[in-house]
PDB file of C-alpha atoms in Angstrom:
ATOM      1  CA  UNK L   1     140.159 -22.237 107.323  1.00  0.00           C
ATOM      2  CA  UNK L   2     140.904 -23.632 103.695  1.00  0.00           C
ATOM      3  CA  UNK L   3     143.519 -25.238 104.901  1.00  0.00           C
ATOM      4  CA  UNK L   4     145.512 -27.149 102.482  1.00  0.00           C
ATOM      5  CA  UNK L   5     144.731 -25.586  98.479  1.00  0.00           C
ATOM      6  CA  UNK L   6     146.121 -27.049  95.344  1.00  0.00           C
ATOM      7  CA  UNK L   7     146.324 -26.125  91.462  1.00  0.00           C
ATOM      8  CA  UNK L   8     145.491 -26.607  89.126  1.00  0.00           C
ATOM      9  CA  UNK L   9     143.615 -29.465  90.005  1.00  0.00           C
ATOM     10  CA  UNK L  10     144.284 -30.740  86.038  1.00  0.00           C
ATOM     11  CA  UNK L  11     147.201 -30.349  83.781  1.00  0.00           C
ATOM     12  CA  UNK L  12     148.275 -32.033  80.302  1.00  0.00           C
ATOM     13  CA  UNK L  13     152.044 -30.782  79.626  1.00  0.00           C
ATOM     14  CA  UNK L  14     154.478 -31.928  76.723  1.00  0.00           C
ATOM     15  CA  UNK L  15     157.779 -33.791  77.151  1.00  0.00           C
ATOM     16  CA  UNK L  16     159.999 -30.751  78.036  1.00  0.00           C
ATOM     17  CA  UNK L  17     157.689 -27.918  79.180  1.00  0.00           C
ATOM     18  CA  UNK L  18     157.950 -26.945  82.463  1.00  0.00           C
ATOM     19  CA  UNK L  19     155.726 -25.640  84.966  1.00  0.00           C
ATOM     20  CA  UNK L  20     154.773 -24.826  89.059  1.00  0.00           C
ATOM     21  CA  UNK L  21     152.348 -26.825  90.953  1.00  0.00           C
ATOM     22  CA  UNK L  22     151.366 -24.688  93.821  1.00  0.00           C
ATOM     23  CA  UNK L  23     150.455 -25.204  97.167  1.00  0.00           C
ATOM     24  CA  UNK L  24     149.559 -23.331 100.177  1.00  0.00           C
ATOM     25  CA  UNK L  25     148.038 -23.726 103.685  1.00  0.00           C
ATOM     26  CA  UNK L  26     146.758 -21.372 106.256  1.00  0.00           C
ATOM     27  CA  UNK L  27     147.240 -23.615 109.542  1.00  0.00           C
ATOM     28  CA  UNK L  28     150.396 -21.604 110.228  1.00  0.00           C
ATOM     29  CA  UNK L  29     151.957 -25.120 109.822  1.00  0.00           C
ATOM     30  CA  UNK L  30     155.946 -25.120 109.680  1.00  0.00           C
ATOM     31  CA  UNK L  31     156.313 -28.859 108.052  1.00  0.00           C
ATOM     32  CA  UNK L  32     155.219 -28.955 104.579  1.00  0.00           C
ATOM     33  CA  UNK L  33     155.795 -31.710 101.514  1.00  0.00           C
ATOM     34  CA  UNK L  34     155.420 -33.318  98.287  1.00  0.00           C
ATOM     35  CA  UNK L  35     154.178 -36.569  97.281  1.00  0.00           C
ATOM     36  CA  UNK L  36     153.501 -38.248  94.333  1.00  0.00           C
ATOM     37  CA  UNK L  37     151.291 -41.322  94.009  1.00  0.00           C
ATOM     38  CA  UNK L  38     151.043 -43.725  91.272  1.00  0.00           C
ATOM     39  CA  UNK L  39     149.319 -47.303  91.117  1.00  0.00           C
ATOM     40  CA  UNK L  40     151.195 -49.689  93.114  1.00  0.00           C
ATOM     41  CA  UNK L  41     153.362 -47.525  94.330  1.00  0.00           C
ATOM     42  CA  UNK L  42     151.875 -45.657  97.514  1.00  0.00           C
ATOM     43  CA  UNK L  43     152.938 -42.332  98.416  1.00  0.00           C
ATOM     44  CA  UNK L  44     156.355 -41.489  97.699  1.00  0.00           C
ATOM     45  CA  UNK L  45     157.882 -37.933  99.574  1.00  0.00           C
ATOM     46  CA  UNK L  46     159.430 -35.839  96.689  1.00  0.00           C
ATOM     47  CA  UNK L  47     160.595 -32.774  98.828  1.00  0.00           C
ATOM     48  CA  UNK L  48     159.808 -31.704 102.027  1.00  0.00           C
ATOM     49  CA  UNK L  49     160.383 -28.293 104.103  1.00  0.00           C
ATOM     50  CA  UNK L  50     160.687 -28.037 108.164  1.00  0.00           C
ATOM     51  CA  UNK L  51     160.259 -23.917 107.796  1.00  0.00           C
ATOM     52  CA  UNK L  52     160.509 -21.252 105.385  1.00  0.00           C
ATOM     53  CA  UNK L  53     163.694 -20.776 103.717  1.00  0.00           C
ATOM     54  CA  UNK L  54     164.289 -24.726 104.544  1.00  0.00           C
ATOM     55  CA  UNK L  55     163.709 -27.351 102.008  1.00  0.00           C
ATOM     56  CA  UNK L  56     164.911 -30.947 101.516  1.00  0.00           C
ATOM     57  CA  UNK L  57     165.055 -34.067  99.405  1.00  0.00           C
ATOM     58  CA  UNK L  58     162.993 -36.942  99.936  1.00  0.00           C
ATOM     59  CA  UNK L  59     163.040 -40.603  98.343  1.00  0.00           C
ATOM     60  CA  UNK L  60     162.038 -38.962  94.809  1.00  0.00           C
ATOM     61  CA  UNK L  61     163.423 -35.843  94.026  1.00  0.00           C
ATOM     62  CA  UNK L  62     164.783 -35.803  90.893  1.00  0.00           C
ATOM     63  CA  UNK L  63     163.427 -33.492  88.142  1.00  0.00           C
ATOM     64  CA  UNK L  64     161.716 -31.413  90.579  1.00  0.00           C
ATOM     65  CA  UNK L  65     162.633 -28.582  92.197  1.00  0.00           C
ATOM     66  CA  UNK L  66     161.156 -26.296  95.501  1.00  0.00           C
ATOM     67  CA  UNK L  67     161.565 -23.867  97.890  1.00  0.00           C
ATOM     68  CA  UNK L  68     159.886 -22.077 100.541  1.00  0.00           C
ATOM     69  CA  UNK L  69     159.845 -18.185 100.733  1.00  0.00           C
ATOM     70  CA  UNK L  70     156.709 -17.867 103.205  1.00  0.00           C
ATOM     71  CA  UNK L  71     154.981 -20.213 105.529  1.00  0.00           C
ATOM     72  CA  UNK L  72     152.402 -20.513 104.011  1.00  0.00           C
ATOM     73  CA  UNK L  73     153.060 -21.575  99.992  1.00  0.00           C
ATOM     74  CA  UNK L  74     155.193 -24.244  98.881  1.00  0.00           C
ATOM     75  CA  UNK L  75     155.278 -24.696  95.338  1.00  0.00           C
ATOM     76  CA  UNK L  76     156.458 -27.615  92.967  1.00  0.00           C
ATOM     77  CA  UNK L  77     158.374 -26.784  89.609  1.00  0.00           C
ATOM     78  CA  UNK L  78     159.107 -29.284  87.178  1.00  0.00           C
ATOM     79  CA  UNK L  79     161.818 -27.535  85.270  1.00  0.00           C
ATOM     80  CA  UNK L  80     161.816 -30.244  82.327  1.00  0.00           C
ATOM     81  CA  UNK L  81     158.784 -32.435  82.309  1.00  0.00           C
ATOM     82  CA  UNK L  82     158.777 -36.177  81.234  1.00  0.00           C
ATOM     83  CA  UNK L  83     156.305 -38.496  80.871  1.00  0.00           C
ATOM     84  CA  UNK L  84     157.252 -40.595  83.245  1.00  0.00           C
ATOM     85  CA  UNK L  85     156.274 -37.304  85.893  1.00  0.00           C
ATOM     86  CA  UNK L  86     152.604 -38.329  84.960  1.00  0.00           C
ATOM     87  CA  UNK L  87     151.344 -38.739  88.388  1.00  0.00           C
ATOM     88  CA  UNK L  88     149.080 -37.450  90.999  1.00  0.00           C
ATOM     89  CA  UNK L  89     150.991 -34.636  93.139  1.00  0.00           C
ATOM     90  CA  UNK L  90     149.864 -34.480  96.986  1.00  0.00           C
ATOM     91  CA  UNK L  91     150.649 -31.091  99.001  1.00  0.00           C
ATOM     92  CA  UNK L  92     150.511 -31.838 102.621  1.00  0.00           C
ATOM     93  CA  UNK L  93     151.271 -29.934 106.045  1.00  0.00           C
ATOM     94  CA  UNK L  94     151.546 -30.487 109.560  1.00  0.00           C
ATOM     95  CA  UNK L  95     152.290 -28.695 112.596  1.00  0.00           C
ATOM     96  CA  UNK L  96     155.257 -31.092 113.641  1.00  0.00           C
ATOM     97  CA  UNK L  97     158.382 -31.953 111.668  1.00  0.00           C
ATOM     98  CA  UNK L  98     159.153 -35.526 111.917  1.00  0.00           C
ATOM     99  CA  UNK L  99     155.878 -35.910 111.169  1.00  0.00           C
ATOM    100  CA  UNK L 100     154.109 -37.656 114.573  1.00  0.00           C
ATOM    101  CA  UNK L 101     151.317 -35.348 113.962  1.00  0.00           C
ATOM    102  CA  UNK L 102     148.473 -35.778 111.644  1.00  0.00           C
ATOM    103  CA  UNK L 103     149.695 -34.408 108.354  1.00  0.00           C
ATOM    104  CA  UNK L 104     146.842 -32.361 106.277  1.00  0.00           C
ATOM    105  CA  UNK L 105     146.744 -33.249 102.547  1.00  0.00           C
ATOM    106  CA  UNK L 106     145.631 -30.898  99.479  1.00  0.00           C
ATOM    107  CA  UNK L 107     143.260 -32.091  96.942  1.00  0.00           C
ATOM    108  CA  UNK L 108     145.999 -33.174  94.816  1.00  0.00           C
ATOM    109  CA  UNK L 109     147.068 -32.128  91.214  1.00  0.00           C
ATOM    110  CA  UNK L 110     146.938 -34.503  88.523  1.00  0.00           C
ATOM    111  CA  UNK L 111     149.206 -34.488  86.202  1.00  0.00           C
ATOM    112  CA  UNK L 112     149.800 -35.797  82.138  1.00  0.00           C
ATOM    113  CA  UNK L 113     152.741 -35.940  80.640  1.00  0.00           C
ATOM    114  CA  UNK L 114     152.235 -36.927  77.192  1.00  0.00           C
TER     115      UNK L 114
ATOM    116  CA  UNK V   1     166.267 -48.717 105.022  1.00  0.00           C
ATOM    117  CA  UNK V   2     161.892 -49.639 106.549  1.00  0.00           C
ATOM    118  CA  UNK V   3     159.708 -50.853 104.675  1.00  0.00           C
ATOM    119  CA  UNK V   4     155.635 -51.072 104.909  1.00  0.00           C
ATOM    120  CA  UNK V   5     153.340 -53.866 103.488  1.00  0.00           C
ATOM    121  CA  UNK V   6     149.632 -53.462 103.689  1.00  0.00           C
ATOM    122  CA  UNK V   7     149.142 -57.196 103.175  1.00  0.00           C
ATOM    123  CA  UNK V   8     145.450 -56.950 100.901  1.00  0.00           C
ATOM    124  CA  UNK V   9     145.261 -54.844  97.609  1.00  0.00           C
ATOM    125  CA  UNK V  10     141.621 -55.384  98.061  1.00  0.00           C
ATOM    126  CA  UNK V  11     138.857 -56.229 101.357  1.00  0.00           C
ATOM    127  CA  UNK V  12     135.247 -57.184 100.235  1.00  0.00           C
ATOM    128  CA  UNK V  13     132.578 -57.532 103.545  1.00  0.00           C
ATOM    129  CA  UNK V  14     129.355 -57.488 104.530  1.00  0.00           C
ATOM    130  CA  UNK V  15     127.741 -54.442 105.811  1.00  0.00           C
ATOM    131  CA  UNK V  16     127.334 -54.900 109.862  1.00  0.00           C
ATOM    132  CA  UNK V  17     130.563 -56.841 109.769  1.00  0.00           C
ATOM    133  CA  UNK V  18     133.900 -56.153 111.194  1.00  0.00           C
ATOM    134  CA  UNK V  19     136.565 -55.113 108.887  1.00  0.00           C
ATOM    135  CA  UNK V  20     140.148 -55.912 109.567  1.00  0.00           C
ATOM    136  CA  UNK V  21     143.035 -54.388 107.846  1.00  0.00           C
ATOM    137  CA  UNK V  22     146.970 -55.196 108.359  1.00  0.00           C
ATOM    138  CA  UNK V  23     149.805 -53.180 108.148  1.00  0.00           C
ATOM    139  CA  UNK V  24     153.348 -55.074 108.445  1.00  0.00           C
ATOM    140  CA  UNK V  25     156.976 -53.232 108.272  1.00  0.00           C
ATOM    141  CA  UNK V  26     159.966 -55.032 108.056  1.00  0.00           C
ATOM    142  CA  UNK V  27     162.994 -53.702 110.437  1.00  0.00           C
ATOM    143  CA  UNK V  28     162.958 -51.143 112.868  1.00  0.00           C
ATOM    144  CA  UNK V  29     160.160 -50.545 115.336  1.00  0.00           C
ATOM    145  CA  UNK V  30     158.751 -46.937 114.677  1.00  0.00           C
ATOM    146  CA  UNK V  31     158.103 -44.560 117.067  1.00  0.00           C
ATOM    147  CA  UNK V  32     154.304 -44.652 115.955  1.00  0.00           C
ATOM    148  CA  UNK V  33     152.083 -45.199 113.125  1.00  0.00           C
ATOM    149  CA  UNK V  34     149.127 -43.362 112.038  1.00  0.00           C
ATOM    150  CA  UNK V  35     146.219 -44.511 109.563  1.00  0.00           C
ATOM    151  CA  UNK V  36     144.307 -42.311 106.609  1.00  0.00           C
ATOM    152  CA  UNK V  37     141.725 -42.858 105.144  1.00  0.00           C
ATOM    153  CA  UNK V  38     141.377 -41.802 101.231  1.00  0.00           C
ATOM    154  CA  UNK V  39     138.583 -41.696  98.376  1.00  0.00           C
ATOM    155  CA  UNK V  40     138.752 -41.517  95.040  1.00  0.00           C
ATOM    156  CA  UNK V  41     140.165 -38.096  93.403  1.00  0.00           C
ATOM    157  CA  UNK V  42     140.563 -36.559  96.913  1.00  0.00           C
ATOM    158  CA  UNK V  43     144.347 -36.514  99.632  1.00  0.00           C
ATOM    159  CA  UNK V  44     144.114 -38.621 102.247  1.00  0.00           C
ATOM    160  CA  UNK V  45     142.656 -37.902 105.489  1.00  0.00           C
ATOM    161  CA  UNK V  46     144.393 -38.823 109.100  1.00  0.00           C
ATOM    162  CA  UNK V  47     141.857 -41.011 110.946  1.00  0.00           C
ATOM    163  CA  UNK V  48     144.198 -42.270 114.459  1.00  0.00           C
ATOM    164  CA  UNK V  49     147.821 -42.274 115.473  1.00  0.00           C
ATOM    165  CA  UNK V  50     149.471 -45.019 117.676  1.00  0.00           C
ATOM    166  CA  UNK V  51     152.090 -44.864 119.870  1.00  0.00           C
ATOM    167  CA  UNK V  52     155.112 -47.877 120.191  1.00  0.00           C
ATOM    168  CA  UNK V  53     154.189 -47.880 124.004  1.00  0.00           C
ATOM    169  CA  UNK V  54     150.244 -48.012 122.990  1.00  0.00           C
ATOM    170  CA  UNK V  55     148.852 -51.494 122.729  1.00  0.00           C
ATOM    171  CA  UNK V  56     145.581 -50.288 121.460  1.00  0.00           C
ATOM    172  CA  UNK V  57     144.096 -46.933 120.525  1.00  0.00           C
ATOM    173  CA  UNK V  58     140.042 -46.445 119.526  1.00  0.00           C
ATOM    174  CA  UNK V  59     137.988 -43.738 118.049  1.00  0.00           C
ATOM    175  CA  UNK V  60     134.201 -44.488 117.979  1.00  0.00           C
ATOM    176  CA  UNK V  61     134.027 -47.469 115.288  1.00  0.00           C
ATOM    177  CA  UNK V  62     137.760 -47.616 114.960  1.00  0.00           C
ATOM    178  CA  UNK V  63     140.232 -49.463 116.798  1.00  0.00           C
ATOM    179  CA  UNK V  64     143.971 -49.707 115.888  1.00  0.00           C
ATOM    180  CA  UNK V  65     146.474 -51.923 117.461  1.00  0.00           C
ATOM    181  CA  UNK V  66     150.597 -52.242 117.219  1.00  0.00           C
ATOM    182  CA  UNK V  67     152.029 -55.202 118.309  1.00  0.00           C
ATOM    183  CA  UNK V  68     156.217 -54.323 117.831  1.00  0.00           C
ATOM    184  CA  UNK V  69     157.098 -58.122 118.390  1.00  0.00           C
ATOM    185  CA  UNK V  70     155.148 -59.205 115.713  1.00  0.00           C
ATOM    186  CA  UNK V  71     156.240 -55.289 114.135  1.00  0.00           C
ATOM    187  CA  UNK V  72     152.518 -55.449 112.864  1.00  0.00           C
ATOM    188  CA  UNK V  73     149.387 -52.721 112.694  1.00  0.00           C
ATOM    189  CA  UNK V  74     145.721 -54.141 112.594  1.00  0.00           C
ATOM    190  CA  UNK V  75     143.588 -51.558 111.733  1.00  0.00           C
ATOM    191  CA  UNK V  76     139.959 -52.772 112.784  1.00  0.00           C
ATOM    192  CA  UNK V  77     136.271 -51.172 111.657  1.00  0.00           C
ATOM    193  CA  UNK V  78     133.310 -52.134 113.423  1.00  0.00           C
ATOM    194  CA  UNK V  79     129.770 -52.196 112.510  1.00  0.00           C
ATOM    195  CA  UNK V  80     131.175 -51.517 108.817  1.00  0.00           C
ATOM    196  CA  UNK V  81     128.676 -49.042 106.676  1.00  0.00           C
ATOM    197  CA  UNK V  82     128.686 -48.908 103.019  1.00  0.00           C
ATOM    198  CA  UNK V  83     129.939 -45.292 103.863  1.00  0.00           C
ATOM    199  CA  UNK V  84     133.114 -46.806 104.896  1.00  0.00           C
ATOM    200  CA  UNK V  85     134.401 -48.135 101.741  1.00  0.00           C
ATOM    201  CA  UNK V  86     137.641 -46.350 100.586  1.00  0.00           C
ATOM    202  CA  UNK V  87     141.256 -47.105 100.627  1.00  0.00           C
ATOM    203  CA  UNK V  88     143.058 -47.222 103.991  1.00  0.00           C
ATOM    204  CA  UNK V  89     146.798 -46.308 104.221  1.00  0.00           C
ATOM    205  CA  UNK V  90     149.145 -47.182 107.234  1.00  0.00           C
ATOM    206  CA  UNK V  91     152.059 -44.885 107.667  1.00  0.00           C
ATOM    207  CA  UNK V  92     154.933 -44.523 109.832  1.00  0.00           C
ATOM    208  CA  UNK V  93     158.249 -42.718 110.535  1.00  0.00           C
ATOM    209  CA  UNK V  94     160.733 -44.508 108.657  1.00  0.00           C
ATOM    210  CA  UNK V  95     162.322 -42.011 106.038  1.00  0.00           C
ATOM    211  CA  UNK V  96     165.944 -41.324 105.923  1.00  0.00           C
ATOM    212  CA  UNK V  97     165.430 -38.146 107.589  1.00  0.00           C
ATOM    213  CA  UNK V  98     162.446 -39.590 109.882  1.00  0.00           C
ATOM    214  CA  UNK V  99     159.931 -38.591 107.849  1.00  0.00           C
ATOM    215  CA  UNK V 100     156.765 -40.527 106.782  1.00  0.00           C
ATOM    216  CA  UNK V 101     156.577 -43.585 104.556  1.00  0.00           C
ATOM    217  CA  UNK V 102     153.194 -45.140 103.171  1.00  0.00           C
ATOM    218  CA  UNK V 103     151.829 -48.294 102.301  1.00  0.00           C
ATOM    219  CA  UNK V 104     150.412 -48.751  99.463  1.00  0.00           C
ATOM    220  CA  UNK V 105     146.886 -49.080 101.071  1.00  0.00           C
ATOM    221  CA  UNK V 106     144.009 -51.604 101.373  1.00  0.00           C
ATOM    222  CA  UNK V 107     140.532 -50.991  99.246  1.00  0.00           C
ATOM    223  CA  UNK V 108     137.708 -51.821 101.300  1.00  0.00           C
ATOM    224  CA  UNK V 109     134.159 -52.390  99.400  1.00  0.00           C
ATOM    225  CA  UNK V 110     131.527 -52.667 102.289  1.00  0.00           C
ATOM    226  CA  UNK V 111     128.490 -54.508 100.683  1.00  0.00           C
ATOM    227  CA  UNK V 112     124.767 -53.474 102.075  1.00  0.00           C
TER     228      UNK V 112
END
């Protein structure tokens, strides 16, 4: 299994482009998110999703946007971004929603606004 | 709404020695916590999870403990290697809609 796969893995956008981080995971895993972490400030859950067709906000979710056609892909857009988006993004899965099972994490993107 | 605090940005030891990392949260006892373990440019990786009615939980060199009187996680590492140095994060269910929440994590340099 890959399990959790990220990319890019690198990306330098300008204030106002836009663009998809994607994600996927073949663990057949119904519980998927997005986190961003930045010094200091831990992981932070920017959207989550219990099953396809099922997405939700987490503590961060502004300027972001998701959804979830399959099980198995989940991808991030930033529809307009900013620089203070710079950040590294953080796919994860797990096989449990509420999350008291191990959750699997992606490589991560990282990500330059300038 | 919960909140985590991994008390030490930083832990410096000696190789052979037991590390000891803390993870403190502020209101409501969680159902459990779980610890990761993460290195630099990679995700984090899930290392043990910890049930409220679990007083102690071990995995070969690891041993985790929840106390929910004093609402604290130690997180302990014995026989420390120099292969063991990375940042540690504590996390528990504590989101609005249960899901997780991290500390901001401990760096621990294990010196040969």
């Amino acid at each position: 299994n890959a399990g959790v796969t990220q990319t890019p893995k690198f990306q330098v956008l300008k204030t106002g482009q836009s663009m998809t981080l994607q994600c996927a995971q073949d663990m057949n895993h119904e519980y998927m998110s997005w986190y961003r972490q930045d010094p200091g400030m831990g992981l932070r859950l920017i959207h989550y999703s219990v099953g396809a067709g099922i997405t939700d906000q987490g503590e961060v979710p502004n300027g972001y946007n998701v959804s979830r056609s399959t099980t198995e892909d989940f991808p991030l857009r930033l529809l307009s971004a900013a620089p203070s988006q710079t950040s590294v993004y953080f796919c994860a899965s797990s096989y449990e929603f509420r999350n008291s099972g191990e959750q699997f994490f992606g490589p991560g993107t990282r990500l330059t606004v300038l | 709404s919960q909140k985590i605090e991994q008390n030490s940005e930083a832990l410096n030891i000696q190789e052979g020695k037991t590390a000891t990392l803390t993870c403190n949260y502020t209101n409501y006892s969680p159902a459990y916590l779980q610890w990761y373990r993460q290195d630099p440019g990679r995700g984090p990786v899930f290392l043990l999870l910890i049930r409220e009615n679990e007083k102690e939980k071990r995995k070969e060199r690891l041993k985790v403990t929840f106390d929910t009187t004093l609402k604290q996680s130690l997180f302990h590492i014995t026989a420390s290697q120099p292969a063991d140095s990375a940042t540690y994060l504590c996390a528990l269910e504590g989101g609005s809609q249960g899901n997780l929440i991290f500390g901001k994590g401990t760096k621990l340099s294990v010196k040969p």
